[in-house]
PDB file of C-alpha atoms and ligand atoms in Angstrom:
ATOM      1  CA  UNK Y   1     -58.899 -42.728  -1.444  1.00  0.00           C
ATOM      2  CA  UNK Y   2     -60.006 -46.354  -2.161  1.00  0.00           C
ATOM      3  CA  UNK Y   3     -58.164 -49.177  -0.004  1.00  0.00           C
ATOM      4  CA  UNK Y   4     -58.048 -52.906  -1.235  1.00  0.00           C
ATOM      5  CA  UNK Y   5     -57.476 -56.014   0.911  1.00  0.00           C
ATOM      6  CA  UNK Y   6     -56.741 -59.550  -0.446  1.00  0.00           C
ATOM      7  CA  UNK Y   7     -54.796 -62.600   1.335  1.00  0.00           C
ATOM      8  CA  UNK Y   8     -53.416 -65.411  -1.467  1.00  0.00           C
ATOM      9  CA  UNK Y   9     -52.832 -68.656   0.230  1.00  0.00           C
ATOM     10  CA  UNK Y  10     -50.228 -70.989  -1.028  1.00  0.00           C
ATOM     11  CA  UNK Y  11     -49.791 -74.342   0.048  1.00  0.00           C
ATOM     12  CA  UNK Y  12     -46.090 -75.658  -1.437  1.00  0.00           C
ATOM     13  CA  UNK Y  13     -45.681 -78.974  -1.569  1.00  0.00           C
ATOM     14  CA  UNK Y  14     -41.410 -78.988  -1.035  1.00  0.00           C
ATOM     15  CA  UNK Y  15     -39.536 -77.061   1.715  1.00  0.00           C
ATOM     16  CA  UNK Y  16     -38.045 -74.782  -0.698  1.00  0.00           C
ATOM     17  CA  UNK Y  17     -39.763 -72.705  -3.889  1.00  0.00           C
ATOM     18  CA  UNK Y  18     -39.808 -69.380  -5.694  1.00  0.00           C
ATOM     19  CA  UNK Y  19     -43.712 -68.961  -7.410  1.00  0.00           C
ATOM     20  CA  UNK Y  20     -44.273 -66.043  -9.655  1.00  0.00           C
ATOM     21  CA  UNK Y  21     -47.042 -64.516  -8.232  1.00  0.00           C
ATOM     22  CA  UNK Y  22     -47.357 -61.090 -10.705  1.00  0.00           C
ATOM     23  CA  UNK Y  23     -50.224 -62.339 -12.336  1.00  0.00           C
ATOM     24  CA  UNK Y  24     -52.124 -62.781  -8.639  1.00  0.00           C
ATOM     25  CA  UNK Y  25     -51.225 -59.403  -7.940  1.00  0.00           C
ATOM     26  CA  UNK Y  26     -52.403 -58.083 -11.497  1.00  0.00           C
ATOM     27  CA  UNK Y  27     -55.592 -59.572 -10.466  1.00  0.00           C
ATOM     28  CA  UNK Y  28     -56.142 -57.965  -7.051  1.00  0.00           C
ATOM     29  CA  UNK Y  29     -55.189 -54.655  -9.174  1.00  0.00           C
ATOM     30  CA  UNK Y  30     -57.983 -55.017 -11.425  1.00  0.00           C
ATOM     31  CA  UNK Y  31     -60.453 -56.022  -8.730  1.00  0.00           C
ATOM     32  CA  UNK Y  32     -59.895 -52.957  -6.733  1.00  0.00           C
ATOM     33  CA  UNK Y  33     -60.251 -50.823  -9.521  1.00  0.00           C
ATOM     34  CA  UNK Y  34     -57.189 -48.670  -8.564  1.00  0.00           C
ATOM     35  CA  UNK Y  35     -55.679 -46.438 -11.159  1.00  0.00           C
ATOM     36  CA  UNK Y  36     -52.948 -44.881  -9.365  1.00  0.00           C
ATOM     37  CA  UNK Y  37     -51.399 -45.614  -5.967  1.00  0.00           C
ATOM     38  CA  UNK Y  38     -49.415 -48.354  -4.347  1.00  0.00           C
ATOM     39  CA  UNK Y  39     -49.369 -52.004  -3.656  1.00  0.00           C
ATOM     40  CA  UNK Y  40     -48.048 -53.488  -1.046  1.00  0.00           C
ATOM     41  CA  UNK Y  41     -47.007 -57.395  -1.103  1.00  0.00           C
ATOM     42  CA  UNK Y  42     -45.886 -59.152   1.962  1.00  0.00           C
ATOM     43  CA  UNK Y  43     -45.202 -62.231   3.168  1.00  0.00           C
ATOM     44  CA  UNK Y  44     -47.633 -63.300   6.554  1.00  0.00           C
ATOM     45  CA  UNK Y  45     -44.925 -65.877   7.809  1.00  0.00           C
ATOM     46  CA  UNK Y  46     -41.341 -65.307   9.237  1.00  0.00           C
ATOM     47  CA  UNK Y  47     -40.176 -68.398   7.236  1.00  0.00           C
ATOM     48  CA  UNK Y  48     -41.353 -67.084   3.110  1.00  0.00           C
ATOM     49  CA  UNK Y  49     -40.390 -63.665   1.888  1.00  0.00           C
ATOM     50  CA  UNK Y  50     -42.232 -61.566  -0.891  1.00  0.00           C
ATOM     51  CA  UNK Y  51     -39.074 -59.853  -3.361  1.00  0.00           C
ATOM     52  CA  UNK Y  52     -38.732 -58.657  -7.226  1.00  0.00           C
ATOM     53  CA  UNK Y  53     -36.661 -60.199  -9.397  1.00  0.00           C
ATOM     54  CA  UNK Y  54     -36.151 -61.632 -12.787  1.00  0.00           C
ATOM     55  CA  UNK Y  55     -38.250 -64.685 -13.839  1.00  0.00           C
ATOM     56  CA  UNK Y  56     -35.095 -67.035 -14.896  1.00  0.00           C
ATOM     57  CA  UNK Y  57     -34.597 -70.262 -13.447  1.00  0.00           C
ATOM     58  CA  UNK Y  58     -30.916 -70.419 -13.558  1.00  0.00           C
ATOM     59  CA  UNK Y  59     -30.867 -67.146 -11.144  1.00  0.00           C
ATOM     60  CA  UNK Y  60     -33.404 -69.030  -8.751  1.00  0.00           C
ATOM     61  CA  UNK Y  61     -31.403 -71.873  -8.801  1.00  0.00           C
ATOM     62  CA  UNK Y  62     -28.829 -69.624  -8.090  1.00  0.00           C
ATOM     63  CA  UNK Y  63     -30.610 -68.031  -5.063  1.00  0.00           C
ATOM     64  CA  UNK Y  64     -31.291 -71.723  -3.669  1.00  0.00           C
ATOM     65  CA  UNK Y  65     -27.616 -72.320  -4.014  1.00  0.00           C
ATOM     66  CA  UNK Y  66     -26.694 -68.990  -2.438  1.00  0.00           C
ATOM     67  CA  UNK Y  67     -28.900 -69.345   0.442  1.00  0.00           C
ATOM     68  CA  UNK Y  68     -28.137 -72.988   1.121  1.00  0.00           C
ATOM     69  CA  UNK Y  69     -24.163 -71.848   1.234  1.00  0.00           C
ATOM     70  CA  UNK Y  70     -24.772 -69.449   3.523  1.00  0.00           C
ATOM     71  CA  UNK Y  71     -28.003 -70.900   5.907  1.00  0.00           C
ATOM     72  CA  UNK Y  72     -27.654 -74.722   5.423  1.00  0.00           C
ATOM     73  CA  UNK Y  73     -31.003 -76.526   6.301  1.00  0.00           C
ATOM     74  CA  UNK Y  74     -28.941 -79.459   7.780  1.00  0.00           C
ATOM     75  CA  UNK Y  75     -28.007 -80.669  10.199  1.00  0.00           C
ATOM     76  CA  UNK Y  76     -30.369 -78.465  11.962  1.00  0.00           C
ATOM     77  CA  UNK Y  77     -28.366 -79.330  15.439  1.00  0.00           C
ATOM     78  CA  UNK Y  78     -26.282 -76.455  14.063  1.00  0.00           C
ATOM     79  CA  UNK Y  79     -29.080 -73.501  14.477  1.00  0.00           C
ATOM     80  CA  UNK Y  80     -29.977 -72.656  18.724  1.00  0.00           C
ATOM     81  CA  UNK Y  81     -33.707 -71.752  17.217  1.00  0.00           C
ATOM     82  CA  UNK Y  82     -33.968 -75.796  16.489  1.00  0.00           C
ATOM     83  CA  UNK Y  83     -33.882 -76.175  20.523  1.00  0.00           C
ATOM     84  CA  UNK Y  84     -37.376 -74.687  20.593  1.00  0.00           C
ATOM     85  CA  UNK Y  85     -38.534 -78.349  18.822  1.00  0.00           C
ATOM     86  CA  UNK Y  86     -38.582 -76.915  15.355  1.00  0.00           C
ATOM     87  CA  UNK Y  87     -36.090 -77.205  12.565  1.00  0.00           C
ATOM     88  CA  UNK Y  88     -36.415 -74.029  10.447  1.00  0.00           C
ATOM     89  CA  UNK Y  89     -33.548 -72.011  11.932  1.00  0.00           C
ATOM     90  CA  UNK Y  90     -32.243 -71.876   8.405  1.00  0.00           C
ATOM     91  CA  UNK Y  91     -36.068 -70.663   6.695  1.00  0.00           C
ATOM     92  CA  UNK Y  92     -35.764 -67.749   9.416  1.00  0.00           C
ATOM     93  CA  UNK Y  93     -32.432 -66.336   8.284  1.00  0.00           C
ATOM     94  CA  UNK Y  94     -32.864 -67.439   4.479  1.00  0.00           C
ATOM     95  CA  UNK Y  95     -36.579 -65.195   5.195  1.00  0.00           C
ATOM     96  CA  UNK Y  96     -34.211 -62.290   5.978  1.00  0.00           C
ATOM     97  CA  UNK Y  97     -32.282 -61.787   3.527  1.00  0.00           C
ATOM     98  CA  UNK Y  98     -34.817 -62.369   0.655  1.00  0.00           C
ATOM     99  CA  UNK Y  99     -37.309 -59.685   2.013  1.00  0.00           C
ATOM    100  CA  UNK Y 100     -40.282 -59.773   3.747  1.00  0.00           C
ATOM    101  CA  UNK Y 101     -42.080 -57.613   1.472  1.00  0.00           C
ATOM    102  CA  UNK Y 102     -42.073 -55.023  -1.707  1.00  0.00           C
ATOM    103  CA  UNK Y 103     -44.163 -51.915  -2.782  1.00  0.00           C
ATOM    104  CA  UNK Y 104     -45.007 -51.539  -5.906  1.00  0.00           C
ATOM    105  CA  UNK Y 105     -46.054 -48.291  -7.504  1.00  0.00           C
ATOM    106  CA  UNK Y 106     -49.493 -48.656 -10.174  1.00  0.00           C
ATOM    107  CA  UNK Y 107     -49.720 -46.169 -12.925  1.00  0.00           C
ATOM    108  CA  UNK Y 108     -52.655 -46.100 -15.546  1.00  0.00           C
ATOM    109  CA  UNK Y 109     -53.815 -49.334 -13.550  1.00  0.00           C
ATOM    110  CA  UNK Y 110     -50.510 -50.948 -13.956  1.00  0.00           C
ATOM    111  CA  UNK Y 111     -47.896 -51.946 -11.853  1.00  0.00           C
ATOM    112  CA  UNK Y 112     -45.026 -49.728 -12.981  1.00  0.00           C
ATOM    113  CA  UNK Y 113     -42.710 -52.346 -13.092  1.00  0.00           C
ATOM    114  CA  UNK Y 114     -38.624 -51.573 -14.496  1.00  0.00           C
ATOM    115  CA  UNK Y 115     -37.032 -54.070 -16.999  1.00  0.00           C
ATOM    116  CA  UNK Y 116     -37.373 -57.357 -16.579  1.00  0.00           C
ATOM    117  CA  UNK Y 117     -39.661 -57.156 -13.217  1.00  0.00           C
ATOM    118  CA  UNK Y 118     -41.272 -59.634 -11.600  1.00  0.00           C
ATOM    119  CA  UNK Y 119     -42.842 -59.953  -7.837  1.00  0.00           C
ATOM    120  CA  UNK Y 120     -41.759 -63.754  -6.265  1.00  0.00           C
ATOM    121  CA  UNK Y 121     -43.360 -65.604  -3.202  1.00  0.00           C
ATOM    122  CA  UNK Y 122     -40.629 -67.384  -1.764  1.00  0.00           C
ATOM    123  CA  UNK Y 123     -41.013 -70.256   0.380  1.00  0.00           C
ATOM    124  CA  UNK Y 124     -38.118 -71.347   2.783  1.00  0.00           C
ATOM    125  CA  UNK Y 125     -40.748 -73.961   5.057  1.00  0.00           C
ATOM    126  CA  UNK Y 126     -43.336 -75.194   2.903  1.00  0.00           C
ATOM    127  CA  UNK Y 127     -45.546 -78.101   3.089  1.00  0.00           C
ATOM    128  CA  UNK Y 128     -48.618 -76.385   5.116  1.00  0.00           C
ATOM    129  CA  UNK Y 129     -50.701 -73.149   4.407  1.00  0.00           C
ATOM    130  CA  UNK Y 130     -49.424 -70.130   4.312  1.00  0.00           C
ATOM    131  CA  UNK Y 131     -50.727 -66.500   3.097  1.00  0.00           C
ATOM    132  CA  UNK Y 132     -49.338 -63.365   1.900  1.00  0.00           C
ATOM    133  CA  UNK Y 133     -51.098 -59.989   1.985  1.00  0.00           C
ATOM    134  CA  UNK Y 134     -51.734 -57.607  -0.582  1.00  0.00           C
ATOM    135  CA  UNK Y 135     -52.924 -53.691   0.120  1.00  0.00           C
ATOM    136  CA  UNK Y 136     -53.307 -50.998  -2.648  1.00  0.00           C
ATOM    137  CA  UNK Y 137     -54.530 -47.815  -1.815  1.00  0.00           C
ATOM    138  CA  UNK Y 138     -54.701 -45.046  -4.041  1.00  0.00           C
ATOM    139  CA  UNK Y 139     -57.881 -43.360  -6.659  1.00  0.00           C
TER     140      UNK Y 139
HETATM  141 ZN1  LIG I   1     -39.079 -71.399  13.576  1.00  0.00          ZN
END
């Protein structure tokens, strides 16, 4: 079995953002050389999730909306976690619904993605350096 290892740093430059990072991941895939197996994307920070959806901007829009509606960044006096100093009680929660991470299964050296596919980083406390990890294993 052959194992692959990559970290892709992002550095956003606004609290909030969706990137489409398939084509990263397609890259890692053909660096490792992996025909068949899995990937596995995660995000390395409790305030960004890794999830799959469609690449449509009204729909992230939509997400922002959603998320906003129910974990509203302000006024951050609202969220206990702010006590600690910090005011990303909202990225936390808005991080938990939208995934930490997905699997993906690669067949013929692809990623056997269903209609309409698509593997998003999404940020929820931007504006510094942050990673996610991708693993594949398989032959
Ligand atoms: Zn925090």
């Amino acid at each position: 079995m052959k194992s692959y290892r990559k970290e892709l740093w992002f550095n956003v430059p606004t609290r909030r953002a969706f990137i489409n990072i398939t084509p990263q991941v397609e890259e890692c895939l053909r660096e490792s050389g992996i025909k068949e197996g899995l990937v596995l994307v995660n995000a390395m920070h409790i305030t960004a999730s890794v999830f799959i959806n469609d690449d449509e901007p009204g729909l992230h829009q939509d997400y922002d909306d959603w998320l906003e509606a129910l974990a509203p960044h302000e006024p951050i006096s609202r969220y206990r976690h702010n006590r600690t100093g910090e005011d990303n009680g909202d990225a936390h929660l808005k991080r938990q619904i939208m995934g930490r991470e997905v699997v993906v299964a690669v067949t013929a050296g692809r990623l056997d993605f269903g209609p309409w596919e698509q593997i998003f980083y999404g940020e929820f406390d931007g504006r510094r350096r942050k990673r996610v990890l991708v693993k594949i294993i398989g032959e």
